[in-house]
Amino acid sequence: NPIDVVKTRLQTQVPAADGSLAGPAHVARALLTAEGPRGFLKGITARVVYQAPGAAVCWVAYEYCKHLLALPLFGNTFLDDDEDSDQ
């Protein structure tokens, strides 16, 4: 996430000689100038590798629960009205 890159740069910056720190706009501008648009995507691979398994587990659990709730044991309790009219 580009905002995370700017946030990390803000958190890890070293104060200037006069003790001032750069703001988010200055950091983003400097990043764009120094590294180009691809600079905002630094670390995207690590984030995807970290987030993808959790998203996959969540999606599989959701689909499994949807399947369980559609079983005859529950009747039409969890079905939408649109699905009731089709049967």
PDB file of N, CA and C in Angstrom:
ATOM      1  N   ASN A   1       0.843  -1.166   0.000  1.00  0.00           N
ATOM      2  CA  ASN A   1       0.000   0.000   0.000  1.00  0.00           C
ATOM      3  C   ASN A   1       0.898   1.242   0.000  1.00  0.00           C
ATOM      4  N   PRO A   2       0.701   2.130  -0.952  1.00  0.00           N
ATOM      5  CA  PRO A   2       1.552   3.323  -1.020  1.00  0.00           C
ATOM      6  C   PRO A   2       1.517   4.167   0.254  1.00  0.00           C
ATOM      7  N   ILE A   3       0.386   4.213   0.917  1.00  0.00           N
ATOM      8  CA  ILE A   3       0.298   4.994   2.151  1.00  0.00           C
ATOM      9  C   ILE A   3       1.199   4.386   3.225  1.00  0.00           C
ATOM     10  N   ASP A   4       1.287   3.066   3.265  1.00  0.00           N
ATOM     11  CA  ASP A   4       2.172   2.407   4.227  1.00  0.00           C
ATOM     12  C   ASP A   4       3.636   2.746   3.961  1.00  0.00           C
ATOM     13  N   VAL A   5       4.004   2.860   2.689  1.00  0.00           N
ATOM     14  CA  VAL A   5       5.383   3.208   2.357  1.00  0.00           C
ATOM     15  C   VAL A   5       5.697   4.609   2.876  1.00  0.00           C
ATOM     16  N   VAL A   6       4.793   5.551   2.635  1.00  0.00           N
ATOM     17  CA  VAL A   6       5.001   6.923   3.116  1.00  0.00           C
ATOM     18  C   VAL A   6       5.022   6.939   4.639  1.00  0.00           C
ATOM     19  N   LYS A   7       4.111   6.197   5.280  1.00  0.00           N
ATOM     20  CA  LYS A   7       4.056   6.143   6.747  1.00  0.00           C
ATOM     21  C   LYS A   7       5.364   5.603   7.318  1.00  0.00           C
ATOM     22  N   THR A   8       5.880   4.550   6.720  1.00  0.00           N
ATOM     23  CA  THR A   8       7.128   3.960   7.198  1.00  0.00           C
ATOM     24  C   THR A   8       8.291   4.928   7.028  1.00  0.00           C
ATOM     25  N   ARG A   9       8.314   5.619   5.898  1.00  0.00           N
ATOM     26  CA  ARG A   9       9.376   6.611   5.679  1.00  0.00           C
ATOM     27  C   ARG A   9       9.281   7.737   6.709  1.00  0.00           C
ATOM     28  N   LEU A  10       8.055   8.147   7.039  1.00  0.00           N
ATOM     29  CA  LEU A  10       7.878   9.198   8.046  1.00  0.00           C
ATOM     30  C   LEU A  10       8.362   8.733   9.418  1.00  0.00           C
ATOM     31  N   GLN A  11       8.065   7.481   9.750  1.00  0.00           N
ATOM     32  CA  GLN A  11       8.417   6.957  11.068  1.00  0.00           C
ATOM     33  C   GLN A  11       9.922   6.715  11.218  1.00  0.00           C
ATOM     34  N   THR A  12      10.590   6.474  10.118  1.00  0.00           N
ATOM     35  CA  THR A  12      12.011   6.129  10.201  1.00  0.00           C
ATOM     36  C   THR A  12      12.929   7.271   9.786  1.00  0.00           C
ATOM     37  N   GLN A  13      12.376   8.435   9.496  1.00  0.00           N
ATOM     38  CA  GLN A  13      13.219   9.547   9.062  1.00  0.00           C
ATOM     39  C   GLN A  13      14.068  10.094  10.209  1.00  0.00           C
ATOM     40  N   VAL A  14      15.205  10.600   9.832  1.00  0.00           N
ATOM     41  CA  VAL A  14      16.124  11.227  10.786  1.00  0.00           C
ATOM     42  C   VAL A  14      15.861  12.732  10.722  1.00  0.00           C
ATOM     43  N   PRO A  15      15.713  13.378  11.864  1.00  0.00           N
ATOM     44  CA  PRO A  15      15.459  14.825  11.850  1.00  0.00           C
ATOM     45  C   PRO A  15      16.593  15.595  11.165  1.00  0.00           C
ATOM     46  N   ALA A  16      16.224  16.703  10.548  1.00  0.00           N
ATOM     47  CA  ALA A  16      17.220  17.569   9.915  1.00  0.00           C
ATOM     48  C   ALA A  16      18.071  18.226  10.998  1.00  0.00           C
ATOM     49  N   ALA A  17      19.095  18.953  10.587  1.00  0.00           N
ATOM     50  CA  ALA A  17      20.020  19.594  11.536  1.00  0.00           C
ATOM     51  C   ALA A  17      19.288  20.539  12.490  1.00  0.00           C
ATOM     52  N   ASP A  18      18.231  21.176  11.992  1.00  0.00           N
ATOM     53  CA  ASP A  18      17.490  22.101  12.853  1.00  0.00           C
ATOM     54  C   ASP A  18      16.398  21.399  13.664  1.00  0.00           C
ATOM     55  N   GLY A  19      16.326  20.098  13.572  1.00  0.00           N
ATOM     56  CA  GLY A  19      15.355  19.321  14.341  1.00  0.00           C
ATOM     57  C   GLY A  19      14.008  19.155  13.669  1.00  0.00           C
ATOM     58  N   SER A  20      13.847  19.680  12.450  1.00  0.00           N
ATOM     59  CA  SER A  20      12.561  19.578  11.770  1.00  0.00           C
ATOM     60  C   SER A  20      12.424  18.230  11.059  1.00  0.00           C
ATOM     61  N   LEU A  21      11.188  17.838  10.891  1.00  0.00           N
ATOM     62  CA  LEU A  21      10.871  16.596  10.196  1.00  0.00           C
ATOM     63  C   LEU A  21      10.013  16.916   8.979  1.00  0.00           C
ATOM     64  N   ALA A  22      10.113  16.086   7.961  1.00  0.00           N
ATOM     65  CA  ALA A  22       9.321  16.279   6.752  1.00  0.00           C
ATOM     66  C   ALA A  22       7.902  15.765   6.979  1.00  0.00           C
ATOM     67  N   GLY A  23       6.954  16.370   6.285  1.00  0.00           N
ATOM     68  CA  GLY A  23       5.571  15.925   6.363  1.00  0.00           C
ATOM     69  C   GLY A  23       5.271  14.879   5.302  1.00  0.00           C
ATOM     70  N   PRO A  24       4.052  14.318   5.302  1.00  0.00           N
ATOM     71  CA  PRO A  24       3.702  13.271   4.348  1.00  0.00           C
ATOM     72  C   PRO A  24       3.810  13.707   2.888  1.00  0.00           C
ATOM     73  N   ALA A  25       3.396  14.931   2.585  1.00  0.00           N
ATOM     74  CA  ALA A  25       3.465  15.399   1.198  1.00  0.00           C
ATOM     75  C   ALA A  25       4.915  15.509   0.737  1.00  0.00           C
ATOM     76  N   HIS A  26       5.778  16.013   1.603  1.00  0.00           N
ATOM     77  CA  HIS A  26       7.191  16.136   1.245  1.00  0.00           C
ATOM     78  C   HIS A  26       7.813  14.755   1.048  1.00  0.00           C
ATOM     79  N   VAL A  27       7.508  13.836   1.923  1.00  0.00           N
ATOM     80  CA  VAL A  27       8.048  12.472   1.805  1.00  0.00           C
ATOM     81  C   VAL A  27       7.563  11.816   0.513  1.00  0.00           C
ATOM     82  N   ALA A  28       6.278  11.970   0.190  1.00  0.00           N
ATOM     83  CA  ALA A  28       5.734  11.370  -1.033  1.00  0.00           C
ATOM     84  C   ALA A  28       6.391  11.983  -2.272  1.00  0.00           C
ATOM     85  N   ARG A  29       6.556  13.299  -2.267  1.00  0.00           N
ATOM     86  CA  ARG A  29       7.192  13.982  -3.395  1.00  0.00           C
ATOM     87  C   ARG A  29       8.642  13.528  -3.556  1.00  0.00           C
ATOM     88  N   ALA A  30       9.362  13.436  -2.444  1.00  0.00           N
ATOM     89  CA  ALA A  30      10.760  12.998  -2.498  1.00  0.00           C
ATOM     90  C   ALA A  30      10.864  11.551  -2.969  1.00  0.00           C
ATOM     91  N   LEU A  31       9.952  10.728  -2.539  1.00  0.00           N
ATOM     92  CA  LEU A  31       9.943   9.318  -2.962  1.00  0.00           C
ATOM     93  C   LEU A  31       9.673   9.205  -4.456  1.00  0.00           C
ATOM     94  N   LEU A  32       8.713   9.980  -4.933  1.00  0.00           N
ATOM     95  CA  LEU A  32       8.389   9.966  -6.360  1.00  0.00           C
ATOM     96  C   LEU A  32       9.566  10.466  -7.196  1.00  0.00           C
ATOM     97  N   THR A  33      10.226  11.487  -6.722  1.00  0.00           N
ATOM     98  CA  THR A  33      11.373  12.046  -7.438  1.00  0.00           C
ATOM     99  C   THR A  33      12.554  11.078  -7.446  1.00  0.00           C
ATOM    100  N   ALA A  34      12.844  10.491  -6.300  1.00  0.00           N
ATOM    101  CA  ALA A  34      14.029   9.631  -6.177  1.00  0.00           C
ATOM    102  C   ALA A  34      13.835   8.244  -6.787  1.00  0.00           C
ATOM    103  N   GLU A  35      12.656   7.666  -6.599  1.00  0.00           N
ATOM    104  CA  GLU A  35      12.469   6.268  -6.998  1.00  0.00           C
ATOM    105  C   GLU A  35      11.391   6.056  -8.044  1.00  0.00           C
ATOM    106  N   GLY A  36      10.659   7.099  -8.386  1.00  0.00           N
ATOM    107  CA  GLY A  36       9.602   6.970  -9.385  1.00  0.00           C
ATOM    108  C   GLY A  36       8.373   6.307  -8.788  1.00  0.00           C
ATOM    109  N   PRO A  37       7.366   6.077  -9.623  1.00  0.00           N
ATOM    110  CA  PRO A  37       6.111   5.479  -9.136  1.00  0.00           C
ATOM    111  C   PRO A  37       6.296   4.100  -8.488  1.00  0.00           C
ATOM    112  N   ARG A  38       7.288   3.361  -8.955  1.00  0.00           N
ATOM    113  CA  ARG A  38       7.513   2.023  -8.386  1.00  0.00           C
ATOM    114  C   ARG A  38       7.989   2.076  -6.942  1.00  0.00           C
ATOM    115  N   GLY A  39       8.499   3.215  -6.518  1.00  0.00           N
ATOM    116  CA  GLY A  39       8.955   3.369  -5.138  1.00  0.00           C
ATOM    117  C   GLY A  39       7.821   3.201  -4.144  1.00  0.00           C
ATOM    118  N   PHE A  40       6.607   3.540  -4.564  1.00  0.00           N
ATOM    119  CA  PHE A  40       5.444   3.406  -3.677  1.00  0.00           C
ATOM    120  C   PHE A  40       5.030   1.954  -3.478  1.00  0.00           C
ATOM    121  N   LEU A  41       5.537   1.063  -4.302  1.00  0.00           N
ATOM    122  CA  LEU A  41       5.165  -0.355  -4.203  1.00  0.00           C
ATOM    123  C   LEU A  41       6.220  -1.184  -3.481  1.00  0.00           C
ATOM    124  N   LYS A  42       7.173  -0.527  -2.850  1.00  0.00           N
ATOM    125  CA  LYS A  42       8.192  -1.270  -2.105  1.00  0.00           C
ATOM    126  C   LYS A  42       7.521  -2.122  -1.033  1.00  0.00           C
ATOM    127  N   GLY A  43       7.933  -3.363  -0.934  1.00  0.00           N
ATOM    128  CA  GLY A  43       7.408  -4.249   0.092  1.00  0.00           C
ATOM    129  C   GLY A  43       6.067  -4.883  -0.240  1.00  0.00           C
ATOM    130  N   ILE A  44       5.561  -4.669  -1.451  1.00  0.00           N
ATOM    131  CA  ILE A  44       4.246  -5.218  -1.801  1.00  0.00           C
ATOM    132  C   ILE A  44       4.277  -6.750  -1.823  1.00  0.00           C
ATOM    133  N   THR A  45       5.383  -7.328  -2.233  1.00  0.00           N
ATOM    134  CA  THR A  45       5.485  -8.791  -2.279  1.00  0.00           C
ATOM    135  C   THR A  45       5.369  -9.379  -0.877  1.00  0.00           C
ATOM    136  N   ALA A  46       6.066  -8.792   0.071  1.00  0.00           N
ATOM    137  CA  ALA A  46       5.998  -9.295   1.443  1.00  0.00           C
ATOM    138  C   ALA A  46       4.578  -9.169   1.997  1.00  0.00           C
ATOM    139  N   ARG A  47       3.903  -8.064   1.694  1.00  0.00           N
ATOM    140  CA  ARG A  47       2.538  -7.864   2.184  1.00  0.00           C
ATOM    141  C   ARG A  47       1.583  -8.899   1.586  1.00  0.00           C
ATOM    142  N   VAL A  48       1.727  -9.177   0.298  1.00  0.00           N
ATOM    143  CA  VAL A  48       0.864 -10.169  -0.356  1.00  0.00           C
ATOM    144  C   VAL A  48       1.120 -11.555   0.224  1.00  0.00           C
ATOM    145  N   VAL A  49       2.382 -11.893   0.407  1.00  0.00           N
ATOM    146  CA  VAL A  49       2.718 -13.203   0.977  1.00  0.00           C
ATOM    147  C   VAL A  49       2.167 -13.331   2.394  1.00  0.00           C
ATOM    148  N   TYR A  50       2.148 -12.233   3.137  1.00  0.00           N
ATOM    149  CA  TYR A  50       1.642 -12.244   4.509  1.00  0.00           C
ATOM    150  C   TYR A  50       0.110 -12.294   4.549  1.00  0.00           C
ATOM    151  N   GLN A  51      -0.559 -11.560   3.674  1.00  0.00           N
ATOM    152  CA  GLN A  51      -2.012 -11.442   3.722  1.00  0.00           C
ATOM    153  C   GLN A  51      -2.761 -12.544   2.976  1.00  0.00           C
ATOM    154  N   ALA A  52      -2.198 -13.082   1.915  1.00  0.00           N
ATOM    155  CA  ALA A  52      -2.902 -14.041   1.060  1.00  0.00           C
ATOM    156  C   ALA A  52      -3.369 -15.297   1.791  1.00  0.00           C
ATOM    157  N   PRO A  53      -2.558 -15.950   2.604  1.00  0.00           N
ATOM    158  CA  PRO A  53      -3.052 -17.158   3.277  1.00  0.00           C
ATOM    159  C   PRO A  53      -4.257 -16.885   4.186  1.00  0.00           C
ATOM    160  N   GLY A  54      -4.236 -15.785   4.915  1.00  0.00           N
ATOM    161  CA  GLY A  54      -5.365 -15.450   5.780  1.00  0.00           C
ATOM    162  C   GLY A  54      -6.624 -15.172   4.986  1.00  0.00           C
ATOM    163  N   ALA A  55      -6.477 -14.465   3.870  1.00  0.00           N
ATOM    164  CA  ALA A  55      -7.627 -14.188   3.014  1.00  0.00           C
ATOM    165  C   ALA A  55      -8.182 -15.486   2.422  1.00  0.00           C
ATOM    166  N   ALA A  56      -7.301 -16.397   2.050  1.00  0.00           N
ATOM    167  CA  ALA A  56      -7.744 -17.676   1.486  1.00  0.00           C
ATOM    168  C   ALA A  56      -8.501 -18.497   2.527  1.00  0.00           C
ATOM    169  N   VAL A  57      -8.000 -18.541   3.746  1.00  0.00           N
ATOM    170  CA  VAL A  57      -8.666 -19.292   4.815  1.00  0.00           C
ATOM    171  C   VAL A  57     -10.038 -18.682   5.101  1.00  0.00           C
ATOM    172  N   CYS A  58     -10.109 -17.378   5.139  1.00  0.00           N
ATOM    173  CA  CYS A  58     -11.379 -16.692   5.394  1.00  0.00           C
ATOM    174  C   CYS A  58     -12.386 -17.002   4.287  1.00  0.00           C
ATOM    175  N   TRP A  59     -11.951 -16.955   3.048  1.00  0.00           N
ATOM    176  CA  TRP A  59     -12.829 -17.231   1.921  1.00  0.00           C
ATOM    177  C   TRP A  59     -13.323 -18.682   1.947  1.00  0.00           C
ATOM    178  N   VAL A  60     -12.430 -19.617   2.218  1.00  0.00           N
ATOM    179  CA  VAL A  60     -12.816 -21.031   2.270  1.00  0.00           C
ATOM    180  C   VAL A  60     -13.799 -21.268   3.422  1.00  0.00           C
ATOM    181  N   ALA A  61     -13.554 -20.672   4.578  1.00  0.00           N
ATOM    182  CA  ALA A  61     -14.459 -20.833   5.719  1.00  0.00           C
ATOM    183  C   ALA A  61     -15.833 -20.248   5.404  1.00  0.00           C
ATOM    184  N   TYR A  62     -15.873 -19.105   4.742  1.00  0.00           N
ATOM    185  CA  TYR A  62     -17.141 -18.487   4.360  1.00  0.00           C
ATOM    186  C   TYR A  62     -17.925 -19.398   3.426  1.00  0.00           C
ATOM    187  N   GLU A  63     -17.255 -19.921   2.411  1.00  0.00           N
ATOM    188  CA  GLU A  63     -17.938 -20.798   1.461  1.00  0.00           C
ATOM    189  C   GLU A  63     -18.414 -22.086   2.137  1.00  0.00           C
ATOM    190  N   TYR A  64     -17.620 -22.612   3.056  1.00  0.00           N
ATOM    191  CA  TYR A  64     -18.000 -23.828   3.767  1.00  0.00           C
ATOM    192  C   TYR A  64     -19.228 -23.567   4.643  1.00  0.00           C
ATOM    193  N   CYS A  65     -19.238 -22.462   5.347  1.00  0.00           N
ATOM    194  CA  CYS A  65     -20.397 -22.126   6.187  1.00  0.00           C
ATOM    195  C   CYS A  65     -21.636 -21.899   5.336  1.00  0.00           C
ATOM    196  N   LYS A  66     -21.467 -21.280   4.185  1.00  0.00           N
ATOM    197  CA  LYS A  66     -22.591 -21.089   3.268  1.00  0.00           C
ATOM    198  C   LYS A  66     -23.165 -22.441   2.844  1.00  0.00           C
ATOM    199  N   HIS A  67     -22.266 -23.372   2.574  1.00  0.00           N
ATOM    200  CA  HIS A  67     -22.688 -24.719   2.178  1.00  0.00           C
ATOM    201  C   HIS A  67     -23.428 -25.407   3.336  1.00  0.00           C
ATOM    202  N   LEU A  68     -22.896 -25.295   4.548  1.00  0.00           N
ATOM    203  CA  LEU A  68     -23.531 -25.918   5.711  1.00  0.00           C
ATOM    204  C   LEU A  68     -24.924 -25.357   5.970  1.00  0.00           C
ATOM    205  N   LEU A  69     -25.071 -24.057   5.845  1.00  0.00           N
ATOM    206  CA  LEU A  69     -26.358 -23.421   6.116  1.00  0.00           C
ATOM    207  C   LEU A  69     -27.402 -23.730   5.052  1.00  0.00           C
ATOM    208  N   ALA A  70     -26.972 -24.218   3.904  1.00  0.00           N
ATOM    209  CA  ALA A  70     -27.906 -24.580   2.841  1.00  0.00           C
ATOM    210  C   ALA A  70     -28.367 -26.030   2.961  1.00  0.00           C
ATOM    211  N   LEU A  71     -27.856 -26.781   3.930  1.00  0.00           N
ATOM    212  CA  LEU A  71     -28.250 -28.182   4.100  1.00  0.00           C
ATOM    213  C   LEU A  71     -29.712 -28.278   4.531  1.00  0.00           C
ATOM    214  N   PRO A  72     -30.383 -29.382   4.209  1.00  0.00           N
ATOM    215  CA  PRO A  72     -31.793 -29.558   4.576  1.00  0.00           C
ATOM    216  C   PRO A  72     -32.046 -29.490   6.086  1.00  0.00           C
ATOM    217  N   LEU A  73     -31.049 -29.748   6.894  1.00  0.00           N
ATOM    218  CA  LEU A  73     -31.182 -29.699   8.341  1.00  0.00           C
ATOM    219  C   LEU A  73     -31.735 -28.353   8.808  1.00  0.00           C
ATOM    220  N   PHE A  74     -31.349 -27.287   8.129  1.00  0.00           N
ATOM    221  CA  PHE A  74     -31.782 -25.949   8.509  1.00  0.00           C
ATOM    222  C   PHE A  74     -33.029 -25.490   7.766  1.00  0.00           C
ATOM    223  N   GLY A  75     -33.509 -26.287   6.822  1.00  0.00           N
ATOM    224  CA  GLY A  75     -34.694 -25.894   6.059  1.00  0.00           C
ATOM    225  C   GLY A  75     -34.410 -24.647   5.241  1.00  0.00           C
ATOM    226  N   ASN A  76     -35.379 -23.775   5.159  1.00  0.00           N
ATOM    227  CA  ASN A  76     -35.221 -22.539   4.396  1.00  0.00           C
ATOM    228  C   ASN A  76     -34.848 -21.364   5.289  1.00  0.00           C
ATOM    229  N   THR A  77     -34.432 -21.640   6.491  1.00  0.00           N
ATOM    230  CA  THR A  77     -34.158 -20.585   7.461  1.00  0.00           C
ATOM    231  C   THR A  77     -33.134 -19.573   6.958  1.00  0.00           C
ATOM    232  N   PHE A  78     -32.082 -20.041   6.308  1.00  0.00           N
ATOM    233  CA  PHE A  78     -30.989 -19.156   5.925  1.00  0.00           C
ATOM    234  C   PHE A  78     -30.983 -18.796   4.448  1.00  0.00           C
ATOM    235  N   LEU A  79     -32.026 -19.158   3.728  1.00  0.00           N
ATOM    236  CA  LEU A  79     -32.080 -18.852   2.302  1.00  0.00           C
ATOM    237  C   LEU A  79     -32.703 -17.482   2.087  1.00  0.00           C
ATOM    238  N   ASP A  80     -32.265 -16.800   1.051  1.00  0.00           N
ATOM    239  CA  ASP A  80     -32.852 -15.517   0.700  1.00  0.00           C
ATOM    240  C   ASP A  80     -34.240 -15.737   0.117  1.00  0.00           C
ATOM    241  N   ASP A  81     -35.067 -14.709   0.117  1.00  0.00           N
ATOM    242  CA  ASP A  81     -36.410 -14.795  -0.441  1.00  0.00           C
ATOM    243  C   ASP A  81     -36.368 -15.133  -1.924  1.00  0.00           C
ATOM    244  N   ASP A  82     -35.364 -14.613  -2.630  1.00  0.00           N
ATOM    245  CA  ASP A  82     -35.249 -14.884  -4.061  1.00  0.00           C
ATOM    246  C   ASP A  82     -35.033 -16.369  -4.326  1.00  0.00           C
ATOM    247  N   GLU A  83     -34.258 -17.011  -3.462  1.00  0.00           N
ATOM    248  CA  GLU A  83     -33.990 -18.435  -3.651  1.00  0.00           C
ATOM    249  C   GLU A  83     -35.214 -19.263  -3.307  1.00  0.00           C
ATOM    250  N   ASP A  84     -36.053 -18.812  -2.375  1.00  0.00           N
ATOM    251  CA  ASP A  84     -37.257 -19.553  -2.019  1.00  0.00           C
ATOM    252  C   ASP A  84     -38.245 -19.635  -3.172  1.00  0.00           C
ATOM    253  N   SER A  85     -38.361 -18.556  -3.944  1.00  0.00           N
ATOM    254  CA  SER A  85     -39.334 -18.515  -5.023  1.00  0.00           C
ATOM    255  C   SER A  85     -38.919 -19.390  -6.200  1.00  0.00           C
ATOM    256  N   ASP A  86     -37.630 -19.703  -6.321  1.00  0.00           N
ATOM    257  CA  ASP A  86     -37.164 -20.532  -7.429  1.00  0.00           C
ATOM    258  C   ASP A  86     -37.498 -22.000  -7.210  1.00  0.00           C
ATOM    259  N   GLN A  87     -37.752 -22.416  -6.001  1.00  0.00           N
ATOM    260  CA  GLN A  87     -37.938 -23.840  -5.737  1.00  0.00           C
ATOM    261  C   GLN A  87     -39.350 -24.263  -5.835  1.00  0.00           C
TER     262      GLN A  87
END
